[in-house]
Each structure stands twice: as C-alpha cells, then as structure tokens.
PDB file of C-alpha atoms in Angstrom:
ATOM      1  CA  GLY A   1      99.423  -5.057 -67.059  1.00 83.00           C
ATOM      2  CA  GLU A   2     100.570  -3.000 -64.199  1.00 88.00           C
ATOM      3  CA  ASN A   3     101.918   0.466 -64.330  1.00 94.00           C
ATOM      4  CA  VAL A   4     104.020   1.938 -61.543  1.00 97.00           C
ATOM      5  CA  GLU A   5     104.850   5.573 -61.767  1.00 98.00           C
ATOM      6  CA  GLN A   6     107.188   7.227 -59.194  1.00 98.00           C
ATOM      7  CA  HIS A   7     107.963  10.760 -58.248  1.00 98.00           C
ATOM      8  CA  PRO A   8     110.327  12.519 -58.074  1.00 98.00           C
ATOM      9  CA  SER A   9     112.837  11.181 -59.813  1.00 97.00           C
ATOM     10  CA  THR A  10     115.684  13.254 -57.779  1.00 98.00           C
ATOM     11  CA  LEU A  11     115.026  14.584 -54.243  1.00 98.00           C
ATOM     12  CA  SER A  12     117.559  16.302 -52.450  1.00 98.00           C
ATOM     13  CA  VAL A  13     117.085  17.366 -48.777  1.00 98.00           C
ATOM     14  CA  GLN A  14     118.796  18.735 -45.854  1.00 98.00           C
ATOM     15  CA  GLU A  15     120.131  16.367 -42.945  1.00 97.00           C
ATOM     16  CA  GLY A  16     117.018  15.941 -40.343  1.00 97.00           C
ATOM     17  CA  ASP A  17     114.441  16.978 -42.719  1.00 97.00           C
ATOM     18  CA  SER A  18     111.890  14.677 -44.047  1.00 98.00           C
ATOM     19  CA  ALA A  19     111.751  13.020 -47.398  1.00 98.00           C
ATOM     20  CA  VAL A  20     108.639  11.937 -49.269  1.00 98.00           C
ATOM     21  CA  ILE A  21     108.491   9.626 -52.206  1.00 98.00           C
ATOM     22  CA  LYS A  22     104.862   9.049 -54.142  1.00 98.00           C
ATOM     23  CA  CYS A  23     103.666   5.942 -56.275  1.00 98.00           C
ATOM     24  CA  THR A  24     100.824   5.417 -58.087  1.00 98.00           C
ATOM     25  CA  TYR A  25      99.476   2.373 -59.512  1.00 97.00           C
ATOM     26  CA  SER A  26      97.214   1.195 -62.363  1.00 95.00           C
ATOM     27  CA  ASP A  27      95.798  -2.245 -61.498  1.00 93.00           C
ATOM     28  CA  SER A  28      93.534  -2.356 -58.843  1.00 92.00           C
ATOM     29  CA  ALA A  29      94.020  -6.038 -57.924  1.00 91.00           C
ATOM     30  CA  SER A  30      97.201  -5.194 -56.849  1.00 93.00           C
ATOM     31  CA  ASN A  31      97.639  -5.752 -52.837  1.00 92.00           C
ATOM     32  CA  TYR A  32     101.145  -5.813 -52.084  1.00 92.00           C
ATOM     33  CA  PHE A  33     103.657  -2.677 -51.912  1.00 95.00           C
ATOM     34  CA  PRO A  34     107.258  -3.088 -51.210  1.00 94.00           C
ATOM     35  CA  TRP A  35     109.571  -0.278 -51.087  1.00 97.00           C
ATOM     36  CA  TYR A  36     113.279  -0.536 -51.880  1.00 97.00           C
ATOM     37  CA  LYS A  37     116.817   1.276 -50.912  1.00 97.00           C
ATOM     38  CA  GLN A  38     119.438   0.596 -53.673  1.00 96.00           C
ATOM     39  CA  GLU A  39     123.015   1.630 -52.792  1.00 94.00           C
ATOM     40  CA  LEU A  40     125.641   2.170 -55.886  1.00 90.00           C
ATOM     41  CA  GLY A  41     127.060  -1.433 -56.414  1.00 86.00           C
ATOM     42  CA  LYS A  42     124.603  -3.511 -54.462  1.00 89.00           C
ATOM     43  CA  GLY A  43     121.202  -5.194 -54.868  1.00 92.00           C
ATOM     44  CA  PRO A  44     117.798  -3.435 -53.784  1.00 94.00           C
ATOM     45  CA  GLN A  45     117.362  -3.924 -49.996  1.00 94.00           C
ATOM     46  CA  LEU A  46     113.671  -4.307 -48.764  1.00 92.00           C
ATOM     47  CA  ILE A  47     113.041  -1.620 -46.189  1.00 95.00           C
ATOM     48  CA  ILE A  48     109.366  -2.002 -45.533  1.00 94.00           C
ATOM     49  CA  ASP A  49     106.119  -3.124 -47.388  1.00 92.00           C
ATOM     50  CA  ILE A  50     102.611  -2.898 -46.953  1.00 92.00           C
ATOM     51  CA  ARG A  51      99.364  -4.598 -47.881  1.00 89.00           C
ATOM     52  CA  SER A  52      96.287  -3.579 -49.171  1.00 83.00           C
ATOM     53  CA  ASN A  53      94.326  -4.519 -45.782  1.00 81.00           C
ATOM     54  CA  VAL A  54      96.612  -2.021 -43.998  1.00 80.00           C
ATOM     55  CA  GLY A  55      96.413   2.144 -44.358  1.00 90.00           C
ATOM     56  CA  GLU A  56      99.830   2.760 -42.912  1.00 94.00           C
ATOM     57  CA  LYS A  57     102.885   1.026 -41.505  1.00 94.00           C
ATOM     58  CA  LYS A  58     105.592   2.571 -39.550  1.00 96.00           C
ATOM     59  CA  ASP A  59     109.305   1.082 -38.448  1.00 94.00           C
ATOM     60  CA  GLN A  60     111.363   3.729 -36.739  1.00 96.00           C
ATOM     61  CA  ARG A  61     112.022   6.600 -39.164  1.00 97.00           C
ATOM     62  CA  ILE A  62     110.490   5.232 -41.923  1.00 98.00           C
ATOM     63  CA  ALA A  63     106.451   4.911 -42.877  1.00 97.00           C
ATOM     64  CA  VAL A  64     104.431   4.271 -45.698  1.00 97.00           C
ATOM     65  CA  THR A  65     100.823   5.025 -46.327  1.00 96.00           C
ATOM     66  CA  LEU A  66      98.648   3.332 -48.755  1.00 96.00           C
ATOM     67  CA  ASN A  67      95.233   5.020 -50.491  1.00 94.00           C
ATOM     68  CA  LYS A  68      93.704   2.126 -52.466  1.00 93.00           C
ATOM     69  CA  THR A  69      90.343   4.302 -53.690  1.00 92.00           C
ATOM     70  CA  ALA A  70      93.044   6.864 -55.043  1.00 94.00           C
ATOM     71  CA  LYS A  71      95.702   3.873 -56.115  1.00 95.00           C
ATOM     72  CA  HIS A  72      98.476   5.673 -54.619  1.00 95.00           C
ATOM     73  CA  PHE A  73     101.197   4.774 -51.829  1.00 97.00           C
ATOM     74  CA  SER A  74     104.076   7.049 -50.368  1.00 98.00           C
ATOM     75  CA  LEU A  75     107.424   6.431 -48.709  1.00 98.00           C
ATOM     76  CA  HIS A  76     108.072   9.127 -45.546  1.00 98.00           C
ATOM     77  CA  ILE A  77     111.522   8.930 -44.289  1.00 98.00           C
ATOM     78  CA  THR A  78     111.870  11.278 -40.954  1.00 97.00           C
ATOM     79  CA  GLU A  79     115.093  12.742 -39.769  1.00 98.00           C
ATOM     80  CA  THR A  80     116.972  11.887 -42.571  1.00 98.00           C
ATOM     81  CA  GLN A  81     120.860  11.051 -42.547  1.00 97.00           C
ATOM     82  CA  PRO A  82     123.141  11.065 -45.132  1.00 96.00           C
ATOM     83  CA  GLU A  83     123.240   7.206 -44.868  1.00 96.00           C
ATOM     84  CA  ASP A  84     119.747   7.452 -46.228  1.00 97.00           C
ATOM     85  CA  SER A  85     121.144   8.677 -49.772  1.00 97.00           C
ATOM     86  CA  ALA A  86     120.580   6.125 -52.340  1.00 97.00           C
ATOM     87  CA  VAL A  87     117.967   5.164 -55.087  1.00 97.00           C
ATOM     88  CA  TYR A  88     114.688   4.296 -53.894  1.00 98.00           C
ATOM     89  CA  PHE A  89     112.082   1.935 -55.722  1.00 98.00           C
ATOM     90  CA  CYS A  90     108.346   1.169 -55.037  1.00 98.00           C
ATOM     91  CA  ALA A  91     106.851  -1.816 -56.474  1.00 96.00           C
ATOM     92  CA  ALA A  92     103.510  -3.206 -56.847  1.00 95.00           C
ATOM     93  CA  SER A  93     102.227  -6.682 -56.915  1.00 91.00           C
ATOM     94  CA  PRO A  94      98.844  -8.726 -56.636  1.00 86.00           C
ATOM     95  CA  SER A  95     100.851 -10.574 -53.816  1.00 77.00           C
ATOM     96  CA  SER A  96     104.043 -11.120 -52.352  1.00 70.00           C
ATOM     97  CA  ALA A  97     104.130 -14.434 -54.313  1.00 72.00           C
ATOM     98  CA  ARG A  98     103.835 -12.621 -57.745  1.00 79.00           C
ATOM     99  CA  GLN A  99     106.316 -10.737 -59.925  1.00 84.00           C
ATOM    100  CA  LEU A 100     107.077  -7.081 -59.201  1.00 90.00           C
ATOM    101  CA  THR A 101     106.181  -4.283 -61.400  1.00 93.00           C
ATOM    102  CA  PHE A 102     108.487  -1.123 -60.245  1.00 95.00           C
ATOM    103  CA  GLY A 103     108.461   2.451 -60.199  1.00 97.00           C
ATOM    104  CA  SER A 104     111.554   4.349 -61.987  1.00 96.00           C
ATOM    105  CA  GLY A 105     113.200   4.925 -59.001  1.00 97.00           C
ATOM    106  CA  THR A 106     114.303   8.084 -57.013  1.00 98.00           C
ATOM    107  CA  GLN A 107     117.428   9.288 -56.380  1.00 97.00           C
ATOM    108  CA  LEU A 108     117.559  10.794 -52.824  1.00 98.00           C
ATOM    109  CA  THR A 109     120.523  12.812 -51.420  1.00 98.00           C
ATOM    110  CA  VAL A 110     120.698  14.093 -47.972  1.00 97.00           C
ATOM    111  CA  LEU A 111     122.946  16.761 -47.729  1.00 95.00           C
ATOM    112  CA  PRO A 112     125.152  17.111 -44.523  1.00 90.00           C
TER     113      PRO A 112
ATOM    114  CA  SER B   1     113.813 -12.129 -44.190  1.00 73.00           C
ATOM    115  CA  ALA B   2     115.865 -14.816 -46.080  1.00 85.00           C
ATOM    116  CA  VAL B   3     119.561 -14.115 -47.328  1.00 92.00           C
ATOM    117  CA  ILE B   4     120.255 -14.541 -50.919  1.00 95.00           C
ATOM    118  CA  SER B   5     123.605 -15.578 -52.086  1.00 95.00           C
ATOM    119  CA  GLN B   6     124.289 -14.640 -56.078  1.00 97.00           C
ATOM    120  CA  LYS B   7     127.307 -15.592 -58.028  1.00 96.00           C
ATOM    121  CA  PRO B   8     129.748 -14.420 -59.615  1.00 97.00           C
ATOM    122  CA  SER B   9     129.045 -11.033 -58.529  1.00 96.00           C
ATOM    123  CA  ARG B  10     130.707  -9.601 -61.504  1.00 96.00           C
ATOM    124  CA  ASP B  11     132.197 -10.784 -64.795  1.00 97.00           C
ATOM    125  CA  ILE B  12     133.707  -9.528 -68.230  1.00 98.00           C
ATOM    126  CA  CYS B  13     132.793 -12.057 -71.069  1.00 97.00           C
ATOM    127  CA  GLN B  14     133.722 -12.376 -74.740  1.00 97.00           C
ATOM    128  CA  ARG B  15     130.966 -12.051 -76.941  1.00 97.00           C
ATOM    129  CA  GLY B  16     129.251 -15.346 -78.382  1.00 98.00           C
ATOM    130  CA  THR B  17     129.943 -17.000 -75.026  1.00 98.00           C
ATOM    131  CA  SER B  18     127.455 -17.968 -72.377  1.00 98.00           C
ATOM    132  CA  LEU B  19     127.328 -17.128 -68.588  1.00 98.00           C
ATOM    133  CA  THR B  20     125.701 -18.970 -66.122  1.00 98.00           C
ATOM    134  CA  ILE B  21     124.582 -17.261 -62.501  1.00 98.00           C
ATOM    135  CA  GLN B  22     123.765 -19.016 -59.753  1.00 98.00           C
ATOM    136  CA  CYS B  23     121.328 -18.150 -56.751  1.00 97.00           C
ATOM    137  CA  GLN B  24     121.259 -19.814 -53.371  1.00 97.00           C
ATOM    138  CA  VAL B  25     118.763 -18.911 -50.818  1.00 96.00           C
ATOM    139  CA  ASP B  26     119.364 -19.794 -46.950  1.00 95.00           C
ATOM    140  CA  SER B  27     115.588 -21.148 -46.594  1.00 92.00           C
ATOM    141  CA  GLN B  28     112.987 -22.767 -48.905  1.00 92.00           C
ATOM    142  CA  VAL B  29     111.112 -20.417 -50.590  1.00 90.00           C
ATOM    143  CA  THR B  30     107.834 -20.307 -52.721  1.00 87.00           C
ATOM    144  CA  MET B  31     108.696 -18.284 -55.465  1.00 90.00           C
ATOM    145  CA  MET B  32     112.099 -17.070 -57.202  1.00 95.00           C
ATOM    146  CA  PHE B  33     112.645 -14.564 -60.006  1.00 95.00           C
ATOM    147  CA  TRP B  34     115.295 -13.146 -62.140  1.00 97.00           C
ATOM    148  CA  TYR B  35     115.603  -9.593 -63.008  1.00 96.00           C
ATOM    149  CA  ARG B  36     117.718  -7.288 -65.374  1.00 97.00           C
ATOM    150  CA  GLN B  37     118.583  -3.805 -64.454  1.00 95.00           C
ATOM    151  CA  GLN B  38     120.245  -1.399 -66.924  1.00 92.00           C
ATOM    152  CA  PRO B  39     122.774   1.129 -65.401  1.00 87.00           C
ATOM    153  CA  GLY B  40     120.919   3.914 -63.901  1.00 88.00           C
ATOM    154  CA  GLN B  41     117.509   2.438 -64.811  1.00 93.00           C
ATOM    155  CA  SER B  42     114.831   0.547 -63.110  1.00 94.00           C
ATOM    156  CA  LEU B  43     114.141  -3.387 -62.814  1.00 94.00           C
ATOM    157  CA  THR B  44     112.806  -5.596 -65.593  1.00 94.00           C
ATOM    158  CA  LEU B  45     111.509  -8.993 -64.806  1.00 94.00           C
ATOM    159  CA  ILE B  46     112.944 -11.546 -67.261  1.00 96.00           C
ATOM    160  CA  ALA B  47     111.214 -14.507 -66.038  1.00 96.00           C
ATOM    161  CA  THR B  48     109.867 -16.622 -62.946  1.00 95.00           C
ATOM    162  CA  ALA B  49     111.816 -19.607 -62.014  1.00 95.00           C
ATOM    163  CA  ASN B  50     109.327 -22.623 -61.343  1.00 89.00           C
ATOM    164  CA  GLN B  51     110.251 -25.390 -59.079  1.00 89.00           C
ATOM    165  CA  GLY B  52     110.442 -28.619 -61.423  1.00 84.00           C
ATOM    166  CA  SER B  53     109.391 -27.142 -64.583  1.00 86.00           C
ATOM    167  CA  GLU B  54     109.872 -24.588 -67.403  1.00 90.00           C
ATOM    168  CA  ALA B  55     110.331 -21.071 -66.063  1.00 94.00           C
ATOM    169  CA  THR B  56     107.596 -18.409 -67.288  1.00 94.00           C
ATOM    170  CA  TYR B  57     109.296 -15.588 -69.483  1.00 96.00           C
ATOM    171  CA  GLU B  58     108.304 -11.983 -69.490  1.00 94.00           C
ATOM    172  CA  SER B  59     107.474 -10.485 -73.402  1.00 93.00           C
ATOM    173  CA  GLY B  60     110.919  -9.865 -74.854  1.00 95.00           C
ATOM    174  CA  PHE B  61     112.472 -12.368 -73.209  1.00 97.00           C
ATOM    175  CA  VAL B  62     113.206 -16.111 -74.448  1.00 96.00           C
ATOM    176  CA  ILE B  63     114.382 -19.655 -73.477  1.00 96.00           C
ATOM    177  CA  ASP B  64     116.960 -19.953 -75.801  1.00 97.00           C
ATOM    178  CA  LYS B  65     118.534 -16.796 -74.549  1.00 98.00           C
ATOM    179  CA  PHE B  66     118.295 -17.126 -71.030  1.00 98.00           C
ATOM    180  CA  PRO B  67     117.546 -20.391 -69.918  1.00 97.00           C
ATOM    181  CA  ILE B  68     116.523 -20.971 -66.232  1.00 97.00           C
ATOM    182  CA  SER B  69     116.863 -23.771 -63.956  1.00 96.00           C
ATOM    183  CA  ARG B  70     115.358 -24.318 -60.729  1.00 96.00           C
ATOM    184  CA  PRO B  71     115.957 -27.995 -59.152  1.00 94.00           C
ATOM    185  CA  ASN B  72     114.807 -27.292 -55.780  1.00 94.00           C
ATOM    186  CA  LEU B  73     113.063 -24.532 -53.549  1.00 93.00           C
ATOM    187  CA  THR B  74     116.659 -23.087 -52.426  1.00 95.00           C
ATOM    188  CA  PHE B  75     118.333 -22.801 -56.039  1.00 96.00           C
ATOM    189  CA  SER B  76     118.272 -21.464 -59.445  1.00 97.00           C
ATOM    190  CA  THR B  77     120.518 -20.568 -62.259  1.00 97.00           C
ATOM    191  CA  LEU B  78     119.758 -18.162 -65.322  1.00 98.00           C
ATOM    192  CA  THR B  79     122.340 -18.373 -68.263  1.00 98.00           C
ATOM    193  CA  VAL B  80     123.100 -15.518 -70.595  1.00 98.00           C
ATOM    194  CA  SER B  81     123.579 -17.385 -74.113  1.00 98.00           C
ATOM    195  CA  ASN B  82     125.583 -16.246 -76.709  1.00 98.00           C
ATOM    196  CA  MET B  83     126.232 -12.930 -75.284  1.00 97.00           C
ATOM    197  CA  SER B  84     126.487  -9.492 -76.985  1.00 97.00           C
ATOM    198  CA  PRO B  85     127.602  -6.344 -75.860  1.00 96.00           C
ATOM    199  CA  GLU B  86     123.933  -5.331 -75.561  1.00 95.00           C
ATOM    200  CA  ASP B  87     123.578  -8.080 -72.839  1.00 97.00           C
ATOM    201  CA  SER B  88     125.740  -5.754 -70.619  1.00 96.00           C
ATOM    202  CA  SER B  89     123.912  -5.149 -67.437  1.00 96.00           C
ATOM    203  CA  ILE B  90     122.968  -6.256 -63.730  1.00 96.00           C
ATOM    204  CA  TYR B  91     121.116  -9.447 -63.407  1.00 98.00           C
ATOM    205  CA  LEU B  92     119.187 -10.073 -60.080  1.00 97.00           C
ATOM    206  CA  CYS B  93     118.003 -13.029 -58.762  1.00 97.00           C
ATOM    207  CA  SER B  94     114.803 -12.468 -56.156  1.00 95.00           C
ATOM    208  CA  ALA B  95     113.033 -14.768 -53.712  1.00 93.00           C
ATOM    209  CA  SER B  96     109.357 -14.255 -52.163  1.00 89.00           C
ATOM    210  CA  ASP B  97     107.526 -15.930 -49.489  1.00 83.00           C
ATOM    211  CA  ASP B  98     104.650 -15.042 -47.189  1.00 77.00           C
ATOM    212  CA  ARG B  99     107.037 -15.048 -44.181  1.00 79.00           C
ATOM    213  CA  PHE B 100     109.360 -12.512 -45.178  1.00 78.00           C
ATOM    214  CA  GLY B 101     108.313 -10.711 -48.154  1.00 81.00           C
ATOM    215  CA  TYR B 102     110.392 -10.222 -51.476  1.00 86.00           C
ATOM    216  CA  THR B 103     113.998  -9.837 -51.184  1.00 90.00           C
ATOM    217  CA  PHE B 104     116.999  -9.491 -53.559  1.00 93.00           C
ATOM    218  CA  GLY B 105     120.505 -10.995 -54.187  1.00 93.00           C
ATOM    219  CA  SER B 106     123.344  -8.331 -54.601  1.00 94.00           C
ATOM    220  CA  GLY B 107     123.329  -9.017 -58.300  1.00 95.00           C
ATOM    221  CA  THR B 108     125.782  -9.908 -60.889  1.00 97.00           C
ATOM    222  CA  ARG B 109     127.097  -7.036 -63.112  1.00 96.00           C
ATOM    223  CA  LEU B 110     127.889  -8.370 -66.383  1.00 97.00           C
ATOM    224  CA  THR B 111     130.332  -6.752 -69.095  1.00 97.00           C
ATOM    225  CA  VAL B 112     130.339  -8.225 -72.483  1.00 97.00           C
ATOM    226  CA  VAL B 113     133.264  -7.106 -74.868  1.00 97.00           C
TER     227      VAL B 113
END
C-alpha cells in the first residue's frame, strides 16, 4: 500500500519568513495530493490540493509543488503569520474519490 | 467546498457502552469515510462508508466494533461499540467529490472511562 513520509516534524519560523514542508510517497498510482491545516481541537481543513497533471499550484501565500518522477511534493507558505501556526498534514491517494494516506504531520510555529 | 456537520462534538462514555456519531454533508457526495486520530498523531482510515451497502473496513477495524451506516448520499453514522479506554480518540467524518476535493468534519472527541 501507499506510504507517505513527511518532514520536518516540527518547524519554527519568524513571522514574515517562508516555511517549507516536504512529503514523499511510494505508490506511483497516487494522483491526488491534498494538504491540510489542523488547529487544536478542530478537524483538518483542506488548504490546497494538486493533481498529478499539474506541477505547481498557488493560492495567495500558499503553493504546492509536485515532482512525480521523484515522488515528492512540497507545501510552501510565504510571508508567514502567527495565525499560520498549526499542524499541517500532507496526504496522497489514487484519486479524490479514494481513501487518503496521511503523512505524520508537521507542527509549524510562527514566532512573532 | 462541502460543509460537514458532525455530532456530538465530544462525549465521555462509560466502558462497555456504545456511541453513535452522526455526519451530515450539505450536498450529495460521492464518497464518505471515517477516520480515527489519536491525540498528537496522524489520521488512520477506519472504513469507507458505501451508500446502500456494507462499509469497507481497513485492516484492524471490524464491523462488529465499528458498524457504519450510509442510507443516502449526504448522511452517515459510525458507532463505536462495547467501548474500552483504548477507544478514546478523535473520530472524523470526511467526504470527497470531484467538485470540491476531500473535506473533513470537525471531529468527535471521545473519552471512555
């Protein structure tokens, strides 16, 4: 089955700096790669996703890149703000209609 | 994106009892899933809730312990049966559709005493 590895497990950045979280996956059949933000006591919130026919996708301060050959994808947050502090999860699936396999999560702390 | 309402949001239950968690989506969706998240951990899939048929369970999860219903394209329930303290966790409903991707409810925080 699919295996998703996520790094780093914790990340601290100064407000205004950029943050990058990286994930690798094992199943070449995976074609859907969402990213979630989870705040304490809340469910995961979908912040951006990318499909395998796209190499990069951007939404304001958030971008995701995908390298299918190397089987890795990354989340980039620019101009970080304290409210970006949360746990971020990457995931992979053969499609958006199939079950997700999650990475282990990254605790991002943005220091004011 | 779809909005998922999940209830209860939290509960404290006695061991040996059962709890049913409800999940309502504000639009018809192709797929619904149930996940479990231990405190500080990642999410683990329990099962896929199939509309009109038996759920598909992942390894380590069985129907007798986690019966699931999905009577239509917007609603599903998960029951945690004969609970023990090891069942204390966050249970999350999710829905996916090509129109809006894959979204989650706010979760049910279960404590078994």
